[in-house]
Every structure is written in C-alpha cells, then in structure tokens.
XYZ file of C-alpha atoms in Angstrom:
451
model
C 0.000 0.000 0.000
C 1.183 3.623 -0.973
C 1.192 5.499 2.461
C 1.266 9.616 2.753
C 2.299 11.291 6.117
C -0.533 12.672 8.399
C -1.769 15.637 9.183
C 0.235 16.114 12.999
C -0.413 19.876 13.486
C -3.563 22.333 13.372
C -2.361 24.086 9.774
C 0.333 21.648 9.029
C -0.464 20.758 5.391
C 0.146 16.885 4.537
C 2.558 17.142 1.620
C 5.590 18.157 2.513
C 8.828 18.660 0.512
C 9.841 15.270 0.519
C 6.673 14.803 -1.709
C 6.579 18.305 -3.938
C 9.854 19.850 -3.245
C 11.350 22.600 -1.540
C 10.655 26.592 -1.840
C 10.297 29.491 0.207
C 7.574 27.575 2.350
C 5.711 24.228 1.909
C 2.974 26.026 -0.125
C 5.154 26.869 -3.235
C 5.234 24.298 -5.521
C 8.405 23.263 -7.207
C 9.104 25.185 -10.978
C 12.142 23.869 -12.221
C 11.322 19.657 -12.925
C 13.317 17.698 -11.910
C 12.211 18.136 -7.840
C 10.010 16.493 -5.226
C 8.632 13.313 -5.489
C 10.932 10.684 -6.761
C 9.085 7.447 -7.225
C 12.228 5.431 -8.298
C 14.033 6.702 -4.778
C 10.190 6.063 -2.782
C 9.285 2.551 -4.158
C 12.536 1.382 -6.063
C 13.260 0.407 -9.612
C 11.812 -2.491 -11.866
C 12.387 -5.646 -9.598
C 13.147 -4.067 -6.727
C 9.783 -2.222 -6.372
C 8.273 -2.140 -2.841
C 4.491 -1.746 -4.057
C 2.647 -4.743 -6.056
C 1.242 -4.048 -9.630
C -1.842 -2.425 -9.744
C -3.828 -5.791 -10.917
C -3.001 -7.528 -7.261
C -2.695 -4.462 -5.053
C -5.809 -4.724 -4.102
C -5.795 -0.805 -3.117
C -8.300 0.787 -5.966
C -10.687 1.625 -3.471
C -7.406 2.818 -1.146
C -9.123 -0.127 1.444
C -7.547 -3.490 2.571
C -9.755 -6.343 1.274
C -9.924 -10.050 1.555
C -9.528 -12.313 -1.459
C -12.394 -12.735 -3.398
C -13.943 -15.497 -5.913
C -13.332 -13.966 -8.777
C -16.192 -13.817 -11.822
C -16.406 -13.171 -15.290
C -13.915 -10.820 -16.463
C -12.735 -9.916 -13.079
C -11.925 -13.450 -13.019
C -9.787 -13.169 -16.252
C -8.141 -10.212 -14.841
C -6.952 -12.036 -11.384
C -5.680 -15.677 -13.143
C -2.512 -15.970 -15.244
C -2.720 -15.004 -19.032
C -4.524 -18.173 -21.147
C -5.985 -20.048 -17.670
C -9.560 -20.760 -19.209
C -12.086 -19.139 -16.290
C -14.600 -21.750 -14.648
C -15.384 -19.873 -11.715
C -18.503 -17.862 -13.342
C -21.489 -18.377 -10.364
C -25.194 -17.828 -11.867
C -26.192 -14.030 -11.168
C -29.365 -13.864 -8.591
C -30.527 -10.898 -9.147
C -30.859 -8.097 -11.724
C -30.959 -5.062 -9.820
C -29.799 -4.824 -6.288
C -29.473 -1.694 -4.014
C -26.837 -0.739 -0.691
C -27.642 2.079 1.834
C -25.680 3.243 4.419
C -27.527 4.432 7.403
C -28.034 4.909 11.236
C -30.672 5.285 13.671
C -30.076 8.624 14.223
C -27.024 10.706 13.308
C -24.978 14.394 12.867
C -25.174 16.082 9.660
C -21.890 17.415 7.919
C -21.263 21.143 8.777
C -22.989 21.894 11.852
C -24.018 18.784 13.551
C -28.008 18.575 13.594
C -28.746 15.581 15.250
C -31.571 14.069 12.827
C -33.651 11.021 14.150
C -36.411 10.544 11.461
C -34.526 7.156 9.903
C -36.572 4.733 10.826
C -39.906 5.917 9.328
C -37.890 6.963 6.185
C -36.314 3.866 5.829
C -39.448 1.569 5.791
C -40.847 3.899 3.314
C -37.632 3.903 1.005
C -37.875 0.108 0.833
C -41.365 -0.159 0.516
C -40.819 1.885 -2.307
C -38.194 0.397 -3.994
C -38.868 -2.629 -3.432
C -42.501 -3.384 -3.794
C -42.988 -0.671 -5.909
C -40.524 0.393 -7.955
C -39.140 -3.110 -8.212
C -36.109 -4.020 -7.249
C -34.669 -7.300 -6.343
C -32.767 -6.843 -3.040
C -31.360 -4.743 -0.349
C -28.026 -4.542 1.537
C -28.337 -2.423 4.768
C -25.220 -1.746 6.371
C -26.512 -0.025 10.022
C -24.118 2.334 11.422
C -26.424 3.083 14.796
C -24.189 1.549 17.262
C -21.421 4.590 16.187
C -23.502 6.905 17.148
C -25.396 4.853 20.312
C -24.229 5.425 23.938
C -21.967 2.821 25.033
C -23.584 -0.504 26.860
C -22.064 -1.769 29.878
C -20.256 -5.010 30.135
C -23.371 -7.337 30.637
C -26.005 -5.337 29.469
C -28.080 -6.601 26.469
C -27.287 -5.070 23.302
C -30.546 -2.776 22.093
C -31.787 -3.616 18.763
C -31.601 -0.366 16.539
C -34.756 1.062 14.741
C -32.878 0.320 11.358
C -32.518 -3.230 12.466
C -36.130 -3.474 13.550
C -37.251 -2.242 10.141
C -35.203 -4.403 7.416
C -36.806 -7.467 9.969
C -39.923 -6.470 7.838
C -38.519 -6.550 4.004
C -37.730 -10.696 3.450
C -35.638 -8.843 0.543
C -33.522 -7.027 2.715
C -29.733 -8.337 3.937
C -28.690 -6.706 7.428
C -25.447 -5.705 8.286
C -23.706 -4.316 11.309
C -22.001 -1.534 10.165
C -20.585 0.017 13.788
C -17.404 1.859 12.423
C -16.810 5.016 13.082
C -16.331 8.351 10.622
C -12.786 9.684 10.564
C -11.598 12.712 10.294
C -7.485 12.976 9.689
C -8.071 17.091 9.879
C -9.088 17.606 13.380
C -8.835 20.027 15.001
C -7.979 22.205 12.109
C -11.697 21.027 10.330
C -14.068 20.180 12.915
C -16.201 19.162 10.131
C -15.754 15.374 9.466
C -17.252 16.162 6.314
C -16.002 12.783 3.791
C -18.113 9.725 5.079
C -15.356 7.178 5.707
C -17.454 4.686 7.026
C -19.974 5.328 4.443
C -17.319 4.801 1.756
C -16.155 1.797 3.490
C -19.464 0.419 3.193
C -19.909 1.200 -0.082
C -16.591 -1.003 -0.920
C -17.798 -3.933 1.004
C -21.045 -4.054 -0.678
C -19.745 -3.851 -3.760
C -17.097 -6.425 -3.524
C -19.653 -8.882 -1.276
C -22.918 -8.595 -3.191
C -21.690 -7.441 -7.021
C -21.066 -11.087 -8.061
C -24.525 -11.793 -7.433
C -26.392 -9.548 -9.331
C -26.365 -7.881 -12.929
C -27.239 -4.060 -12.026
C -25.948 -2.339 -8.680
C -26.684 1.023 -7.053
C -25.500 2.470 -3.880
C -27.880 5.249 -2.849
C -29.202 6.883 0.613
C -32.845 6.418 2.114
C -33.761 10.165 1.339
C -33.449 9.641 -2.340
C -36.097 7.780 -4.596
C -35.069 6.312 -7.911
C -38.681 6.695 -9.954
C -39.566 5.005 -13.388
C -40.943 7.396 -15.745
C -42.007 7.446 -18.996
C -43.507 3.851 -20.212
C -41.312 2.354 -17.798
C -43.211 -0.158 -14.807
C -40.340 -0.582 -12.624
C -36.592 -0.376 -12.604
C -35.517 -3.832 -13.580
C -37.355 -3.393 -17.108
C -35.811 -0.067 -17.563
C -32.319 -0.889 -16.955
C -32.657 -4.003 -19.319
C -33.863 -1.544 -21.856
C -30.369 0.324 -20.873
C -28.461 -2.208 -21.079
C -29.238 -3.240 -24.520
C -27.732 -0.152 -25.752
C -24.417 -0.414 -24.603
C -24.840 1.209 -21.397
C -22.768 -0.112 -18.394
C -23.582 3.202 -15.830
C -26.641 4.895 -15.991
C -26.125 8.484 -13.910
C -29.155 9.833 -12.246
C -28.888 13.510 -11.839
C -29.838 14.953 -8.199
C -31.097 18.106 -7.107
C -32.666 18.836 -3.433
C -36.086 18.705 -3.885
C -38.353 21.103 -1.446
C -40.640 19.984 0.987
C -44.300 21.594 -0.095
C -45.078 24.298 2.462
C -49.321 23.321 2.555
C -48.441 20.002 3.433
C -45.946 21.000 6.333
C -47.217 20.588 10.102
C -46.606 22.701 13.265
C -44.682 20.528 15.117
C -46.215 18.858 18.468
C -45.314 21.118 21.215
C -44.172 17.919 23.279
C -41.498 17.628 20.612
C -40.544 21.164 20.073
C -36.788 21.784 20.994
C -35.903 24.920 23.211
C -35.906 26.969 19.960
C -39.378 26.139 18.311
C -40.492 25.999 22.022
C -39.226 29.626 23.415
C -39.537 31.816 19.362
C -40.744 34.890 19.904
C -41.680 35.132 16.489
C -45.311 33.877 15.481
C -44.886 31.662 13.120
C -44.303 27.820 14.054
C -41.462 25.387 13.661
C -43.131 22.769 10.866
C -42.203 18.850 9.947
C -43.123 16.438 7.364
C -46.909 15.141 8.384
C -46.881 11.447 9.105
C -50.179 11.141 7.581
C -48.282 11.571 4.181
C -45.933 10.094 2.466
C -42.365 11.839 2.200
C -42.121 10.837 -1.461
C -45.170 12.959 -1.481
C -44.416 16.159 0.560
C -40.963 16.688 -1.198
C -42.265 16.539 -4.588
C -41.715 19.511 -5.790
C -38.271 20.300 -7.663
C -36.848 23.366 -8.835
C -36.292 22.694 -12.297
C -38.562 20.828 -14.537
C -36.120 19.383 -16.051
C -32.432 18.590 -14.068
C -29.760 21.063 -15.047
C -26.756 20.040 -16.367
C -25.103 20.521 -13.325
C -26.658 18.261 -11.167
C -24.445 15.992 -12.325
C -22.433 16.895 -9.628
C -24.325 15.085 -6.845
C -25.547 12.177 -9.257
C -26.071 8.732 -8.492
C -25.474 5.466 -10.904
C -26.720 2.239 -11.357
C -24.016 0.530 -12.533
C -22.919 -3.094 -13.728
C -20.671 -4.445 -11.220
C -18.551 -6.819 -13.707
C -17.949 -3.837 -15.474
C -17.224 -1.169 -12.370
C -14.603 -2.159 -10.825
C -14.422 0.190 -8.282
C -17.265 3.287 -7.581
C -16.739 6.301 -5.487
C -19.985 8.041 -4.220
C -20.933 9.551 -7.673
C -18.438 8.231 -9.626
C -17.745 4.834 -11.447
C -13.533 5.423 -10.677
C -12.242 1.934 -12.490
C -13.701 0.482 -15.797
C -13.065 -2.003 -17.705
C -12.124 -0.079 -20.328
C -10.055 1.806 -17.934
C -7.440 -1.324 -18.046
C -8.063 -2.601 -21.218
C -4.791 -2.144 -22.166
C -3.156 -3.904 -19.789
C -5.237 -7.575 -20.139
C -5.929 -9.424 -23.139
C -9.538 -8.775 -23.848
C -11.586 -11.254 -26.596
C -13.274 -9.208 -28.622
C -16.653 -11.106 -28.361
C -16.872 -10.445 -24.398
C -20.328 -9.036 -24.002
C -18.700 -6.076 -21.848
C -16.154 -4.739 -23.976
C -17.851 -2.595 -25.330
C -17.165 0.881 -27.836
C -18.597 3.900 -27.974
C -20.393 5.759 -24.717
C -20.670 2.945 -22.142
C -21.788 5.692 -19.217
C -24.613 8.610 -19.736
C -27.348 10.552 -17.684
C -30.783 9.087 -17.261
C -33.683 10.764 -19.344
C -35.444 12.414 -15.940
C -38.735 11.951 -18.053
C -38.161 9.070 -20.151
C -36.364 6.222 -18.254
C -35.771 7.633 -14.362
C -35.703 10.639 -11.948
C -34.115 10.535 -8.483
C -35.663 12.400 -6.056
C -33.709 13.661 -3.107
C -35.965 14.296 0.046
C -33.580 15.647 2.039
C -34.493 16.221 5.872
C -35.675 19.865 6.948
C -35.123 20.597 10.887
C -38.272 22.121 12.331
C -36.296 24.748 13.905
C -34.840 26.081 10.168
C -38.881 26.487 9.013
C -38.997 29.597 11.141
C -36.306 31.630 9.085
C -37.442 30.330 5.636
C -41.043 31.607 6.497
C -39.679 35.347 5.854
C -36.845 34.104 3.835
C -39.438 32.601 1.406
C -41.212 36.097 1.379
C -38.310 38.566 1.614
C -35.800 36.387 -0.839
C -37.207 34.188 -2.426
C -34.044 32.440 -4.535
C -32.964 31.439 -0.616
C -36.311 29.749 0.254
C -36.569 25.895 0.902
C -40.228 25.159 1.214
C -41.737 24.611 -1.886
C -44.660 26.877 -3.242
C -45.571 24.881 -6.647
C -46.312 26.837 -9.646
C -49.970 27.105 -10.466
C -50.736 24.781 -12.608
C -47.360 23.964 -12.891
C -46.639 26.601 -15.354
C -44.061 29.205 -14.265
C -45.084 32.548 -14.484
C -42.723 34.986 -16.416
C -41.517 38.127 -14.879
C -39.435 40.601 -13.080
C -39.589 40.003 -8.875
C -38.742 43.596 -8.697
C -41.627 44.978 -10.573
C -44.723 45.120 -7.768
C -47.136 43.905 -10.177
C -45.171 41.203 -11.503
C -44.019 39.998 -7.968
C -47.907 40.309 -6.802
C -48.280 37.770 -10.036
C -45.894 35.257 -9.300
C -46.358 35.094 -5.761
C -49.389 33.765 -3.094
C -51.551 35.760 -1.512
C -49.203 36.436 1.015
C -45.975 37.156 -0.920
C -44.225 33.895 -1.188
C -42.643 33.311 -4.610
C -43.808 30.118 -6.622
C -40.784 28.286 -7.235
C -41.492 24.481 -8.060
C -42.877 22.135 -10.101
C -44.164 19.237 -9.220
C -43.966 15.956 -11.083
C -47.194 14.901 -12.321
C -46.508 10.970 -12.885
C -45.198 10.498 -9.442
C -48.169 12.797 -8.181
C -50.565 10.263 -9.843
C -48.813 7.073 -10.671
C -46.236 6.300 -7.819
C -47.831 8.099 -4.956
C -50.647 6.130 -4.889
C -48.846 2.740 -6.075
C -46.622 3.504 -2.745
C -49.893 3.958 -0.199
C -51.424 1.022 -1.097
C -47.691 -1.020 -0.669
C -47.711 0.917 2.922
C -51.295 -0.301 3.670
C -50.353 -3.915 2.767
C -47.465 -4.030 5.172
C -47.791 -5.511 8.491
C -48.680 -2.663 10.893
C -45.343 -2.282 13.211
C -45.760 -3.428 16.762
C-alpha cells in the first residue's frame, strides 16, 4: 500500500517537501522539474519495487480487502494469461441496491442531530422494493457509532434500522458500527467525507456485485422513480443495457418539501428553539399522515440542469465497475483494457459511450428528500417572502406553469407570488403525483402494521 504522512499539526499541510519539493515555504510548488517526489528513490526500480502491480494491489478503493472469488472478467483479470475461467457463479438478481444508514445521526457542517430514519427507511424500501421493483437490499446499520456505550453485561438494544429491514424478506442486514474519521481535526471540525460510508460502499460492492447484474448504492432520502412507459426499474435498466450502457447516472437536485403540506410541530417535541420563538410563526415537519415521497415533490427545475451531475447517483454493472466512489464509477473495464488481453466477443467490452445521464422523463428521476429541521422552518417563512431564490419550502407553480416576470416589478411579484408574498418556485412531477404516490400507499397499507 502507498502510504502519505498525516496531518500532525492544526495548519500543518500533509505534503511536505519530501513529496513536492522545496521553496520558500511548503505552499510553493516546485518550478524547475526535476524536484520532489521521486518514485524510483520512494518505491525502487523495476524488480526491486516495494508496491505490487496495480492488478493484485488490491488498493483501488485505497481499502484493505480479503480475497475474493473472482467472476467473469474480473476473473480473467486475477488468473494468469490463457488459464480458461470456470469460476462464473449464476447471477441472482438483476438489480440490487446498498444504503448506508443509522438510527439517528450528525449532519456534515454543523451537527443537527436528525432522528427521522426509521420511518424513512421503511418507506424507502417499501418503495423500492414493492414498488418500484427491485430485487434486493443490503443495509449496512451504522447506529451503534452513534449509540451510547452498553455496559459489560447489558443486552445489546436492537436499533430502529434493524427493527425495520426485519420487515422486508428482501432485505440483507449488516452491522455496520465503524466510526467516521476525520485525519483534519482540530484544524476542520467538520468530518465532512463519510469514511465509514465509503467503506461500506466497498464492502457491498465487492460482497454482493457477483450476485447480481445491475448495482446502485444510494441513501434512504433519495427515490429512484420510473418514468415514462417504464413499470419498474428492472425493465428499464434491461432496456439500458441493450444499448451499450454499463452506468446509468441519475442527476440529483434537493427537492423542497411543499409548504401546505408542512405541520406545526407537536409542542411535546418542540426543541428549546421552536419551544421559546418569539416570532409567530411555528417550527413545521413532514406530516406522518403523508408520504415523504409525497411532501418533497416539488423540484426546482422541470427538467435537471446540467449541473446536477455533480451530486448524481449510478446504477451501474458491477462486472464492469470495478471500483465506484460516491458519484463516480472510478475503475472500468475499459479503464485497463490495455493492460489484459480482452476477446473481442466479451459481451462487456464494449465501444462507444458505455456511461450517460438518465432521461429524468423518459427512463428515471431521483428524487432527493432531504431532511428539513423544524427549527430552520422559522427563518425560511420570511426568507421565502423577503428572498425568495434562498427559500426551501416549496410553493408549486400554479398549474405547474411558471409565471414569467421581473420580482422587482410590484405587479409582476404580486403575479408570481401567493396571496401572502411567497414566490412560486417548483414544479411538481405529475406521474409520481398520480402514478407512484398512490402505487406507494397502497404497498404501505399492505405491510404488516409495526408493533
């Protein structure tokens, strides 16, 4: 494995001279080549090197890993050059999906403490799975990270998340109690990159990919919705697949949580700053009488921007990923063609545009209902009268037309505002409103109420 020195001091920055040279200080890059890093002095010359070749390293996903079965072309890529491969297992499923997730947990930034997982998560599945059809779920349950510690002796508390995938027969537990690290503190209090996230991401991939022909790794406030013709997911993605397609991006941008279907929050579960406002208004919360799939529908653009790409997610063909990063599909198969002898018939090598962004009204739209602290509703309330391009509760356009015009201009802001000055500013997507919504109250209904 290729190490890097730590981070030992508040502002000490990680790469020092011996990896980018010397200059006046450690931020000034070296100018005049040849300087800093020597890789024949770090790791040695051909035959002497102290790192393994890339193909055995095992270190793409910078994560130690256990040997694996290998299958299909993995498999060709892990046995010596002309050793026929007979270790191909039959693929169970065609579309499988791995979340991440705890019980309750900090955000990134400031640290909200959030606890609504476990009625998200047994909606998410519900969805997904009986709905939007998928095969199978791999829940990796990082609650006991963030649970108090239990005394030598004491029984071990089940965790909400736990509790829930007991309901889905199509759902694959896993403890997931490792911690998130953060190599920057104190200088970043922030621990900002997931580690344990990404960890879990790895494991699923490398566990679980064997077994299934289509792969996504996704959180339980984002939806993944059919549109178009499309019944479910599976279907779609074989229609993807037939193209050429390996990695199918779904583009993501927060959607808003509609402000009529918002309620004041109990005052038994107000915290000191709902509970003590001196303002009027009222700290607001998804209902529970509605779905979340509903209440957040309602998206700023009508169609995703180019730029969401930036927070996208993929379903992706794990013989042909060889290792995924969050949003991104890092190593291909095509990214080390040249290095292994490839047949030319292999069903996955193939030419031409092998990754590209879903059709958000054709094949599938991902719909990110991210949580909204009760306690942040009070300042959006003026916020979405006073500025509206900083507002976060959604107002859909009537009719879901926008109306043209300039917010300055009094009669044109009187226009494209409610009655009590509150900009429109999203649409809301009329196939989930009347196709999946419903679809995902009767799979709620069916379930076994929770004792």
């Amino acid at each position: 494995p290729i190490r890097t020195p730590t981070r030992e001091k508040q502002k000490e920055f990680y790469l020092d001279e011996r990896l980018v040279g010397t200059g006046k200080n450690r931020w000034d890059w070296c100018r005049d080549p040849p300087c800093g890093f020597d890789a024949k002095k770090e790791w040695g010359t051909e035959g002497k090197m102290k790192i393994p070749p890339i193909e055995k390293s095992g270190r793409w996903s910078n994560l130690p890993v256990c040997p694996l079965t290998p299958t299909g072309r993995a498999a060709a890529m892990t046995t010596e050059k002309g050793t026929p491969t007979t270790l191909e297992p039959p693929t169970k499923h065609r579309l499988v999906g791995c979340a991440w997730t705890s019980a309750t947990y900090k955000t990134r930034g400031n640290g909200r403490i959030l606890g609504d997982t476990a009625r998200r998560l047994r909606e998410w599945l519900a969805f997904h799975l009986r709905v939007a059809g998928m095969d199978h779920f791999y829940v990796y349950d990082n609650s006991a990270a963030n649970a108090r510690v239990v005394p030598p002796g004491a029984p071990v508390p089940v965790s909400e998340v736990q509790r829930v995938c007991a309901e889905f027969s199509e759902v694959t537990y896993i403890a997931w109690p490792h911690k998130i690290c953060n190599n920057n503190y104190p200088a970043d209090k922030d621990p900002g990159d997931r580690s344990s996230q990404y960890a879990a991401e790895t494991s699923c991939r490398l566990r679980y990919g064997p077994g299934t022909e289509w792969m996504t790794f996704f959180d339980p406030d984002e939806y993944m919705v059919p549109m178009g013709k499309h019944t479910d997911l599976r279907d779609m993605m074989d229609e993807v697949g037939k193209g050429g397609t390996r990695i199918l991006s779904l583009q993501s941008v927060q959607n808003l949580p509609r402000f009529n279907m918002m309620v004041p929050v109990p005052e038994e579960e107000q915290d000191n700053i709902c509970k003590y406002s001196t303002d009027k208004t009222q700290c607001l919360a998804p209902p529970t009488d509605r779905t979340f799939l509903q209440t957040f529908n309602c998206n700023r653009h009508e169609t995703m921007p180019s730029w969401a790409s930036r927070a996208k997610k993929q379903i992706y063909q794990p013989a042909y990923v060889l290792s995924h990063f969050v949003h991104y599909s890092t190593v291909t198969l095509n990214t080390v063609r040249k290095n292994f002898e490839m047949d030319n018939d292999d069903p996955l090598d193939v030419q031409g545009v092998t990754e590209r962004v879903s059709d958000d009204h054709r094949e599938a739209v991902l719909v990110h209902a991210k949580s909204v602290l009760p306690r942040e509703t009070l300042d959006q309330q003026h916020l979405c009268v006073t500025k509206w391009s900083a507002c976060t509760l959604g107002f859909p356009h009537p009719h879901n037309v926008a109306i043209e015009g300039d917010r300055m201009d009094p009669v044109d802001r009187k226009r494209m505002s409610d009655a009590k000055g509150r900009g429109y500013n999203c649409y809301v997507n009329p196939a989930i409103e009347k196709v999946w919504i419903p679809k995902l109250e009767k799979a709620l209904a069916e379930m076994v109420p929770r004792s």
